[in-house]
Coordinates of C-alpha atoms in Angstrom, one line a residue:
X24 CA 27.9 43.5 14.5
X25 CA 25.1 41.1 15.5
X26 CA 24.5 38.6 12.8
X27 CA 22.0 36.5 14.8
X28 CA 18.7 35.7 13.1
X29 CA 16.1 33.1 14.3
X30 CA 16.4 29.9 12.4
X31 CA 12.7 29.0 12.6
X32 CA 10.6 32.1 11.8
X33 CA 7.2 30.6 12.3
X34 CA 4.9 33.5 11.5
X35 CA 1.5 34.2 13.0
X36 CA -0.4 31.4 14.8
X37 CA -3.8 30.9 13.0
X38 CA -4.8 28.1 15.3
X39 CA -8.4 28.1 16.8
X40 CA -8.2 27.6 20.6
X41 CA -10.7 26.9 23.3
X42 CA -10.2 28.4 26.8
X43 CA -9.6 26.1 29.8
X44 CA -9.7 28.9 32.3
X45 CA -7.0 30.5 34.5
X46 CA -6.7 28.1 37.5
X47 CA -3.2 27.9 38.6
X48 CA -2.0 31.1 36.9
X49 CA -1.0 34.4 38.3
X50 CA 0.9 37.5 37.2
X51 CA 3.6 38.9 39.5
X52 CA 5.7 42.0 39.2
X53 CA 9.4 42.1 39.9
X54 CA 10.7 45.6 39.6
X55 CA 9.7 46.8 36.1
X56 CA 9.1 43.3 34.8
X57 CA 6.0 41.1 34.9
X58 CA 6.2 37.4 35.2
X59 CA 3.5 34.7 34.5
X60 CA 3.5 32.1 37.3
X61 CA 2.1 28.6 36.5
X62 CA 1.4 26.0 39.2
X63 CA 2.3 22.4 38.5
X64 CA -1.3 21.2 38.7
X65 CA -2.1 23.5 35.8
X66 CA 0.5 21.7 33.6
X67 CA -0.8 18.3 34.7
X68 CA -4.4 19.2 34.0
X69 CA -3.5 20.6 30.6
X70 CA -1.6 17.4 29.6
X71 CA -4.4 15.2 30.9
X72 CA -6.9 17.0 28.8
X73 CA -4.7 17.2 25.7
X74 CA -4.0 13.5 25.5
X75 CA -7.6 12.7 26.2
X76 CA -8.7 14.9 23.3
X77 CA -6.2 13.7 20.8
X78 CA -6.9 10.0 21.5
X79 CA -10.5 10.6 20.3
X80 CA -10.6 13.7 18.1
X81 CA -9.0 15.0 15.0
X82 CA -8.2 18.4 13.5
X83 CA -11.0 19.6 11.1
X84 CA -8.4 20.1 8.3
X85 CA -7.5 16.4 8.5
X86 CA -11.2 15.3 8.4
X87 CA -11.8 17.6 5.4
X88 CA -9.0 15.9 3.5
X89 CA -10.6 12.6 4.1
X90 CA -13.9 14.0 2.8
X91 CA -12.2 15.4 -0.3
X92 CA -11.2 11.8 -1.2
X93 CA -14.8 10.8 -1.3
X94 CA -15.6 13.7 -3.5
X95 CA -12.7 13.2 -6.0
X96 CA -13.8 11.4 -9.2
X97 CA -10.2 10.4 -9.7
X98 CA -10.0 8.5 -6.4
X99 CA -10.1 4.7 -6.7
X100 CA -12.9 2.7 -5.2
X101 CA -10.3 1.5 -2.6
X102 CA -9.2 5.0 -1.8
X103 CA -12.9 5.9 -1.1
X104 CA -13.4 2.8 0.9
X105 CA -10.4 3.5 3.1
X106 CA -11.5 7.2 3.5
X107 CA -15.0 6.2 4.4
X108 CA -13.7 3.7 7.0
X109 CA -11.5 6.3 8.5
X110 CA -14.3 8.8 8.8
X111 CA -16.6 6.2 10.3
X112 CA -13.8 5.5 12.8
X113 CA -13.5 9.1 13.6
X114 CA -17.2 9.3 14.4
X115 CA -17.0 6.3 16.7
X116 CA -13.9 7.6 18.5
X117 CA -15.4 11.1 19.0
X118 CA -17.8 9.6 21.6
X119 CA -14.8 9.4 23.9
X120 CA -15.0 5.7 24.7
X121 CA -12.9 3.9 22.0
X122 CA -9.7 5.6 21.0
X123 CA -9.2 6.1 17.3
X124 CA -6.3 3.7 17.2
X125 CA -5.4 0.7 19.4
X126 CA -1.8 1.9 19.5
X127 CA -2.5 4.9 21.7
X128 CA 1.2 5.9 21.2
X129 CA 4.2 7.3 23.0
X130 CA 3.4 10.6 24.6
X131 CA 5.5 13.5 23.3
X132 CA 5.5 17.1 24.7
X133 CA 7.3 19.8 22.8
X134 CA 7.4 23.1 24.7
X135 CA 8.7 26.6 24.2
X136 CA 8.8 28.3 27.6
X137 CA 9.1 32.1 27.7
X138 CA 11.8 33.4 30.0
X139 CA 9.1 35.4 31.9
X140 CA 7.2 32.3 32.7
X141 CA 7.9 30.9 36.1
X142 CA 6.9 27.4 37.3
X143 CA 7.5 25.5 40.5
X144 CA 9.2 22.1 40.5
X145 CA 9.9 20.0 37.5
X146 CA 7.7 20.7 34.5
X147 CA 8.4 17.3 33.0
X148 CA 7.1 15.6 36.2
X149 CA 4.0 17.7 36.1
X150 CA 3.2 16.9 32.5
X151 CA 4.0 13.2 33.2
X152 CA 1.5 13.1 36.0
X153 CA -1.3 14.3 33.7
X154 CA -0.3 11.9 31.0
X155 CA -0.3 9.0 33.4
X156 CA -3.8 9.9 34.6
X157 CA -5.1 9.9 31.0
X158 CA -3.7 6.5 30.2
X159 CA -4.8 5.0 33.5
X160 CA -8.4 6.3 33.5
X161 CA -9.3 5.9 29.8
X162 CA -9.5 3.0 27.5
X163 CA -5.9 3.5 26.2
X164 CA -3.0 1.1 25.9
X165 CA 0.2 0.9 27.8
X166 CA 2.9 0.4 25.2
X167 CA 6.2 1.6 26.8
X168 CA 8.7 -1.1 27.7
X169 CA 11.4 -0.6 30.4
X170 CA 14.7 -2.4 29.7
X171 CA 15.6 -4.5 32.8
X172 CA 18.9 -5.4 31.2
X173 CA 20.1 -5.3 27.7
X174 CA 17.8 -8.1 26.5
X175 CA 14.9 -8.3 29.0
X176 CA 12.0 -5.8 29.1
X177 CA 8.9 -5.1 31.1
X178 CA 5.9 -3.0 30.4
X179 CA 5.9 0.1 32.6
X180 CA 2.1 -0.2 33.1
X181 CA 1.7 3.6 32.9
X182 CA 2.6 4.4 29.3
X183 CA 5.4 6.5 30.9
X184 CA 8.1 7.6 30.3
X185 CA 7.0 10.3 28.0
X186 CA 9.4 12.2 25.7
X187 CA 9.4 15.8 27.0
X188 CA 11.5 18.5 25.4
X189 CA 11.2 22.1 26.7
X190 CA 13.2 25.0 25.3
X191 CA 13.7 28.5 26.8
X192 CA 12.7 31.3 24.5
X193 CA 12.0 35.0 24.9
X194 CA 8.6 36.2 26.0
X195 CA 5.9 35.6 28.6
X196 CA 3.9 32.7 27.1
X197 CA 4.3 28.9 27.3
X198 CA 3.6 27.3 23.8
X199 CA 3.1 23.6 23.7
X200 CA 2.6 20.8 21.2
X201 CA 1.2 17.4 22.5
X202 CA 1.7 14.4 20.3
X203 CA 0.7 10.7 20.6
X204 CA 3.0 8.8 18.2
X205 CA 2.2 5.2 17.4
X206 CA 5.0 2.7 16.6
X207 CA 3.9 2.2 13.0
X208 CA 4.4 5.8 11.9
X209 CA 7.4 6.4 14.2
X210 CA 9.1 3.5 12.4
X211 CA 8.7 5.3 9.1
X212 CA 11.1 8.1 10.2
X213 CA 14.4 8.0 8.3
X214 CA 17.7 9.8 8.1
X215 CA 19.8 9.7 5.0
X216 CA 23.3 11.2 5.1
X217 CA 23.9 12.6 1.7
X218 CA 26.3 15.0 0.0
X219 CA 26.2 18.1 -2.1
X220 CA 25.7 15.9 -5.2
X221 CA 22.1 15.4 -4.2
X222 CA 21.4 19.1 -4.7
X223 CA 20.5 18.7 -8.3
X224 CA 16.8 18.7 -9.5
X225 CA 17.0 15.5 -11.4
X226 CA 18.9 13.6 -8.7
X227 CA 16.8 14.9 -5.9
X228 CA 13.5 14.0 -7.6
X229 CA 14.8 10.4 -8.3
X230 CA 16.0 10.1 -4.7
X231 CA 12.8 11.3 -3.2
X232 CA 10.6 9.1 -5.5
X233 CA 12.6 6.0 -4.4
X234 CA 12.6 6.8 -0.7
X235 CA 8.9 7.9 -0.6
X236 CA 7.7 4.8 -2.4
X237 CA 9.7 2.6 0.1
X238 CA 7.6 3.9 2.9
X239 CA 4.9 1.4 1.9
X240 CA 1.6 1.2 3.6
X241 CA 2.5 -0.2 7.0
X242 CA 2.0 3.1 8.8
X243 CA -1.7 3.6 7.6
X244 CA -1.8 6.1 4.7
X245 CA -3.0 8.5 3.5
X246 CA 0.0 10.2 5.1
X247 CA 1.0 13.7 6.0
X248 CA 4.5 13.5 4.5
X249 CA 7.4 15.6 5.8
X250 CA 10.8 16.0 4.0
X251 CA 13.6 18.0 5.5
X252 CA 16.7 18.8 3.4
X253 CA 19.7 20.0 5.4
X254 CA 20.2 20.5 9.1
X255 CA 23.0 21.6 11.5
X256 CA 22.9 18.1 13.0
X257 CA 21.1 14.9 12.4
X258 CA 19.1 15.5 15.5
X259 CA 17.9 18.8 14.3
X260 CA 16.9 17.3 10.9
X261 CA 14.8 14.6 12.5
X262 CA 13.1 16.9 15.1
X263 CA 12.2 19.2 12.2
X264 CA 10.7 16.2 10.4
X265 CA 8.5 15.5 13.4
X266 CA 7.3 19.0 13.8
X267 CA 6.7 19.4 10.0
X268 CA 4.6 16.2 9.9
X269 CA 2.5 17.8 12.7
X270 CA 2.1 20.9 10.5
X271 CA 3.7 22.9 13.4
X272 CA 6.0 24.7 11.0
X273 CA 3.5 25.7 8.3
X274 CA 4.1 29.4 8.9
X275 CA 7.8 29.4 7.9
X276 CA 8.8 31.7 5.1
X277 CA 8.8 30.4 1.5
X278 CA 12.3 31.5 0.6
X279 CA 15.7 31.4 2.1
X280 CA 18.1 34.2 2.8
X281 CA 21.8 34.8 3.7
X282 CA 21.2 34.2 7.4
X283 CA 20.4 30.6 6.8
X284 CA 16.8 30.7 7.9
X285 CA 14.5 27.6 7.5
X286 CA 12.0 27.8 4.7
X287 CA 9.3 25.8 3.0
X288 CA 9.7 25.0 -0.7
X289 CA 6.1 25.1 -1.9
X290 CA 7.1 24.2 -5.5
X291 CA 8.8 21.0 -4.5
X292 CA 5.9 20.2 -2.1
X293 CA 3.5 20.3 -5.1
X294 CA 5.8 18.2 -7.2
X295 CA 6.3 15.5 -4.6
X296 CA 2.6 15.3 -3.9
X297 CA 1.9 14.8 -7.6
X298 CA 4.6 12.1 -7.6
X299 CA 2.9 10.3 -4.7
X300 CA -0.4 10.3 -6.6
X301 CA 1.2 8.6 -9.6
X302 CA 2.8 5.8 -7.6
X303 CA -0.4 3.8 -7.6
X304 CA -0.1 2.8 -3.9
X305 CA -3.1 4.9 -2.9
X306 CA -4.8 4.8 0.5
X307 CA -3.5 1.4 1.5
X308 CA -4.9 -0.8 -1.3
X309 CA -4.2 1.0 -4.6
X310 CA -5.2 4.4 -6.0
X311 CA -4.2 8.0 -5.8
X312 CA -4.2 9.0 -2.2
X313 CA -0.9 7.8 -0.7
X314 CA -0.5 11.2 0.8
X315 CA -2.9 13.9 1.9
X316 CA -0.2 16.6 1.7
X317 CA 3.6 17.2 1.7
X318 CA 5.8 19.6 3.6
X319 CA 9.4 20.2 2.3
X320 CA 11.6 22.2 4.6
X321 CA 15.1 23.4 3.7
X322 CA 17.6 24.0 6.5
X323 CA 21.2 25.3 6.6
X324 CA 24.0 22.7 6.7
X325 CA 27.7 22.2 7.3
X326 CA 29.6 22.2 4.1
X327 CA 30.6 18.6 4.5
X328 CA 27.2 17.2 5.4
X329 CA 23.8 17.0 3.9
X330 CA 21.3 15.2 6.2
X331 CA 17.9 14.4 4.6
X332 CA 15.0 13.4 6.8
X333 CA 11.8 11.7 5.9
X334 CA 8.7 11.0 8.1
X335 CA 5.0 10.8 8.2
X336 CA 2.0 11.4 10.4
X337 CA -0.4 8.6 9.7
X338 CA -4.2 8.2 9.7
X339 CA -4.0 8.3 13.5
X340 CA -3.0 12.0 13.1
X341 CA -2.8 12.9 16.8
X342 CA -1.4 16.2 17.8
X343 CA -2.9 19.3 19.5
X344 CA -1.4 22.7 20.3
X345 CA -1.7 24.6 23.5
X346 CA -0.6 27.8 25.0
X347 CA -0.5 29.4 28.5
X348 CA -0.6 33.2 28.7
X349 CA -1.6 35.8 31.2
X350 CA -5.1 35.5 29.5
X351 CA -5.4 31.9 30.5
X352 CA -4.8 28.3 29.4
X353 CA -5.8 27.5 25.8
X354 CA -6.1 24.2 23.9
X355 CA -6.4 23.8 20.2
X356 CA -10.0 23.1 19.2
X357 CA -10.4 19.6 17.7
X358 CA -13.5 18.4 15.9
X359 CA -16.2 17.1 18.3
X360 CA -18.7 16.2 15.5
X361 CA -16.8 14.5 12.6
X362 CA -20.1 13.1 11.3
X363 CA -20.4 16.4 9.4
X364 CA -17.6 15.3 7.2
X365 CA -19.2 11.9 6.3
X366 CA -21.9 12.0 3.7
X367 CA -24.5 9.4 3.8
X368 CA -23.3 6.2 5.6
X369 CA -23.5 4.4 2.3
X370 CA -21.1 1.6 1.4
X371 CA -18.4 2.0 -1.1
X372 CA -18.8 1.3 -4.8
X373 CA -17.3 -1.7 -6.5
X374 CA -17.7 -5.4 -6.3
X375 CA -19.2 -7.2 -3.4
X376 CA -16.6 -8.9 -1.1
X377 CA -16.0 -12.6 -1.0
X378 CA -17.4 -14.0 2.2
X379 CA -14.8 -16.1 4.1
X380 CA -16.0 -18.4 6.9
X381 CA -13.1 -18.7 9.3
X382 CA -14.8 -21.4 11.4
X383 CA -14.1 -23.9 8.6
X384 CA -10.9 -26.1 8.7
X385 CA -7.7 -24.3 7.6
X386 CA -7.5 -26.5 4.4
X387 CA -11.0 -25.3 3.3
X388 CA -10.1 -21.6 4.0
X389 CA -7.0 -21.9 1.9
X390 CA -8.9 -23.7 -0.9
X391 CA -11.4 -20.8 -1.0
X392 CA -8.6 -18.2 -1.2
X393 CA -6.6 -20.2 -3.8
X394 CA -7.2 -18.9 -7.3
X395 CA -8.6 -15.6 -6.2
X396 CA -6.7 -12.6 -7.7
X397 CA -4.7 -10.5 -5.3
X398 CA -6.6 -7.4 -4.5
X399 CA -9.9 -9.4 -4.0
X400 CA -12.1 -7.8 -1.4
X401 CA -13.0 -10.2 1.5
X402 CA -15.5 -10.2 4.4
X403 CA -14.2 -12.3 7.3
X404 CA -16.4 -14.0 9.9
X405 CA -15.4 -16.4 12.5
X406 CA -12.4 -17.0 14.9
X407 CA -9.0 -15.4 14.6
X408 CA -6.0 -15.9 16.8
X409 CA -4.2 -12.7 17.7
X410 CA -0.4 -12.7 18.3
X411 CA 2.3 -10.1 18.0
X412 CA 6.1 -9.8 18.2
X413 CA 6.8 -11.2 21.7
X414 CA 4.7 -14.3 21.2
X415 CA 6.3 -14.9 17.8
X416 CA 9.7 -14.7 19.3
X417 CA 8.8 -17.2 22.1
X418 CA 7.2 -19.7 19.7
X419 CA 10.3 -19.5 17.5
X420 CA 12.4 -20.4 20.5
X421 CA 10.2 -23.5 21.0
X422 CA 10.6 -24.5 17.4
X423 CA 14.4 -24.1 17.6
X424 CA 14.3 -26.3 20.7
X425 CA 12.6 -29.1 18.8
X426 CA 9.1 -28.4 20.1
X427 CA 6.0 -27.9 17.8
X428 CA 3.8 -24.9 17.3
X429 CA 0.6 -24.8 19.3
X430 CA -2.5 -26.2 17.5
X431 CA -4.1 -22.7 17.5
X432 CA -1.3 -21.4 15.3
X433 CA -2.2 -24.1 12.8
X434 CA -5.9 -24.2 12.9
X435 CA -6.8 -20.5 12.7
X436 CA -5.7 -17.4 10.7
X437 CA -3.3 -15.3 12.7
X438 CA -4.2 -11.6 13.2
X439 CA -1.3 -9.3 14.0
X440 CA -2.7 -6.9 16.5
X441 CA -2.7 -5.8 20.2
X442 CA -5.8 -4.3 21.8
X443 CA -6.4 -1.2 23.8
X444 CA -8.3 -1.6 27.1
X445 CA -11.9 -2.9 26.8
X446 CA -14.6 -0.4 27.9
X447 CA -17.2 -1.7 30.3
X448 CA -20.1 -3.4 28.5
X449 CA -18.3 -3.9 25.2
X450 CA -16.7 -7.0 23.7
X451 CA -13.5 -5.3 22.8
X452 CA -11.4 -2.2 23.0
X453 CA -9.9 -0.6 19.9
X454 CA -8.3 -3.5 18.0
X455 CA -6.8 -2.5 14.7
X456 CA -3.9 -4.3 12.9
X457 CA -0.3 -3.7 13.7
X458 CA 2.6 -3.6 11.2
X459 CA 2.8 -7.0 9.6
X460 CA 6.5 -6.6 8.5
X461 CA 7.6 -7.0 12.1
X462 CA 6.5 -10.6 11.9
X463 CA 8.3 -11.3 8.5
X464 CA 11.3 -13.2 10.1
X465 CA 8.9 -15.8 11.5
X466 CA 6.8 -16.5 8.4
X467 CA 9.0 -19.1 6.7
X468 CA 9.8 -21.3 9.8
X469 CA 6.2 -21.1 11.0
X470 CA 4.7 -22.0 7.7
X471 CA 7.2 -24.9 7.3
X472 CA 5.9 -26.1 10.7
X473 CA 2.3 -25.9 9.5
X474 CA 1.4 -22.6 11.2
X475 CA 0.7 -19.0 10.1
X476 CA -0.7 -20.3 6.8
X477 CA -3.2 -17.4 6.7
X478 CA -2.2 -14.2 8.3
X479 CA -3.9 -10.8 8.6
X480 CA -2.4 -7.4 9.3
X481 CA -1.5 -4.1 7.6
X482 CA 1.1 -3.0 5.2
X483 CA 3.4 -4.6 2.7
X484 CA 5.7 -7.6 3.4
X485 CA 9.1 -8.8 2.4
X486 CA 10.1 -10.9 -0.6
X487 CA 10.9 -13.7 1.9
X488 CA 7.2 -13.8 2.9
X489 CA 6.1 -14.0 -0.7
X490 CA 8.5 -16.9 -1.2
X491 CA 7.2 -18.7 1.9
X492 CA 3.6 -18.3 0.8
X493 CA 4.5 -19.8 -2.6
X494 CA 6.5 -22.7 -1.0
X495 CA 4.0 -23.6 1.7
X496 CA 0.6 -22.5 0.2
X497 CA 0.2 -19.5 2.5
X498 CA -1.8 -16.3 2.2
X499 CA -1.5 -12.8 3.6
X500 CA -4.5 -10.6 4.0
X501 CA -4.6 -6.9 4.7
X502 CA -7.2 -4.9 6.5
X503 CA -7.6 -1.1 6.9
X504 CA -5.1 0.4 9.2
X505 CA -6.2 3.3 11.3
X506 CA -9.8 2.2 11.8
X507 CA -9.3 0.4 15.2
X508 CA -12.4 1.8 16.9
X509 CA -14.7 0.9 14.0
X510 CA -13.2 -2.7 13.9
X511 CA -14.0 -3.1 17.6
X512 CA -17.5 -1.7 17.5
X513 CA -18.7 -3.0 14.2
X514 CA -16.9 -6.3 13.7
X515 CA -15.5 -7.9 16.9
X516 CA -18.1 -9.9 18.8
X517 CA -16.0 -11.8 21.4
X518 CA -12.5 -11.6 22.9
X519 CA -10.8 -14.1 25.2
X520 CA -7.2 -14.7 26.4
X521 CA -5.9 -17.9 24.9
X522 CA -2.2 -18.0 26.0
X523 CA 0.6 -16.0 27.5
X524 CA -1.8 -13.9 29.6
X525 CA 1.2 -12.5 31.6
X526 CA 2.1 -10.5 28.5
X527 CA -0.9 -8.1 28.8
X528 CA -1.8 -6.7 25.4
X529 CA 1.0 -8.8 23.8
X530 CA -0.8 -12.0 24.9
X531 CA -2.4 -14.5 22.5
X532 CA -6.1 -13.8 22.1
X533 CA -8.9 -15.6 20.4
X534 CA -11.5 -13.3 18.9
X535 CA -14.7 -13.7 17.0
X536 CA -15.3 -11.3 14.1
X537 CA -18.3 -10.7 11.8
X538 CA -18.0 -9.2 8.3
X539 CA -14.6 -7.8 9.0
X540 CA -13.3 -6.2 5.7
X541 CA -10.0 -7.4 4.3
X542 CA -8.1 -7.7 1.0
X543 CA -6.1 -10.6 -0.4
X544 CA -2.5 -9.2 -0.6
X545 CA -0.3 -12.2 -1.1
X546 CA -1.5 -15.5 -2.5
X547 CA -0.3 -19.1 -2.5
X548 CA 1.7 -18.5 -5.7
X549 CA 3.7 -15.6 -4.2
X550 CA 1.8 -12.9 -6.2
X551 CA 1.9 -9.7 -4.2
X552 CA -0.7 -6.9 -4.6
X553 CA 1.9 -4.3 -3.6
X554 CA 4.6 -5.6 -5.9
X555 CA 2.5 -5.1 -9.0

């Protein structure tokens, strides 16, 4: 008796593809069987094109969801402002010069290679060659760090290595999913080892509400949220989370059976989506649209284990399908004209922002912010100092050695960011905020030393940062995550290296901004917009 049944029964593929031709393909016969042969250069060219497309373009369905926020009378003003910013960003990125996000991501390739598909050499090497060309020749960022030993690292300068996972499956086609995954959304992937006791409607709903709310806004909502309950291993659970967040498993059946097949629970998806809309977190700064949609997938499990996975695809929603068949090489059609989804380029409703002149002394900047309620809209003009994780670690070492912070950390607001490459003729490459929480351990010692008294980034921060702001008169400002191309084109006027030039994108930069949008998130009393 053969009890085998495929675990993932994906259903028909409704994706719209564009043809890239047949170069490098041939069909050969061996006895009664036909085989599709694929040359390495075809794989390289496909990967190069795929990662170029997804750096600049989005799926039409994603853009339509942003448009729906603008049309929803229940959306908050801040929801609409974020959605409008993200659509403007998509329009700018679609020109192919500035990528949609400054964190152009880790390159991931997930492949299902039919056993009647023959390739020469190492497929991973061929895909990597194409990926490296894309990152070298376009205005993307190199983010991969090679460990030289346990504690020392060095940027690879190629954005390699890529994560490449290829499975052997029946058939004569090569099905692929290309993904660029930024650090912010990757860091919002979680595994919880639970027990049978969680499989109770009341307990499961309470658990999910707690865990989903804890995602916060650091990964640039609105999110495509994926929840996986069960799994034959922790690794399978998390891989399923990744694929579900890319909407690569949407065709699964909607009910289980005795074979243990994976299925989507549409009822729980609707319930969780409604729950996210009542959280009040919204699209980064309060409102309804914390999530665009939700996928809940149930997997089989060992009787003694219940893994639960949780993850998101963020506003930099970057994935594209491809397939290679005897008919040719095909790539999913992404939207080349996102302006169709953006109604009149009008500004959002609501109160006018408070204009903040960053060229004034730090004491005056703080006096202007003091007394303003958290949630106040701001418009920033003047100099910012840009610094990220590595610089903060180096400066903390100086403090601990009895040295002082540099004056630039005391005299200017600190913007947590790291730019992509600057296109020729432009002042800046894509230059959006990075996750502020990574700098939380440095806030208290730096503020005590007179630095980091006004910081700017994205997402929520820890209670320790709130306490440091209250003790030292500090402020934390948030700006829209996921709009890096728009920030570069519309708001950054000048960029120059200030310190630690050897760190590349992790260097200290001095930038000049004009009318850069922001919100007051934490004030000098320790009040926190996200803690309300």
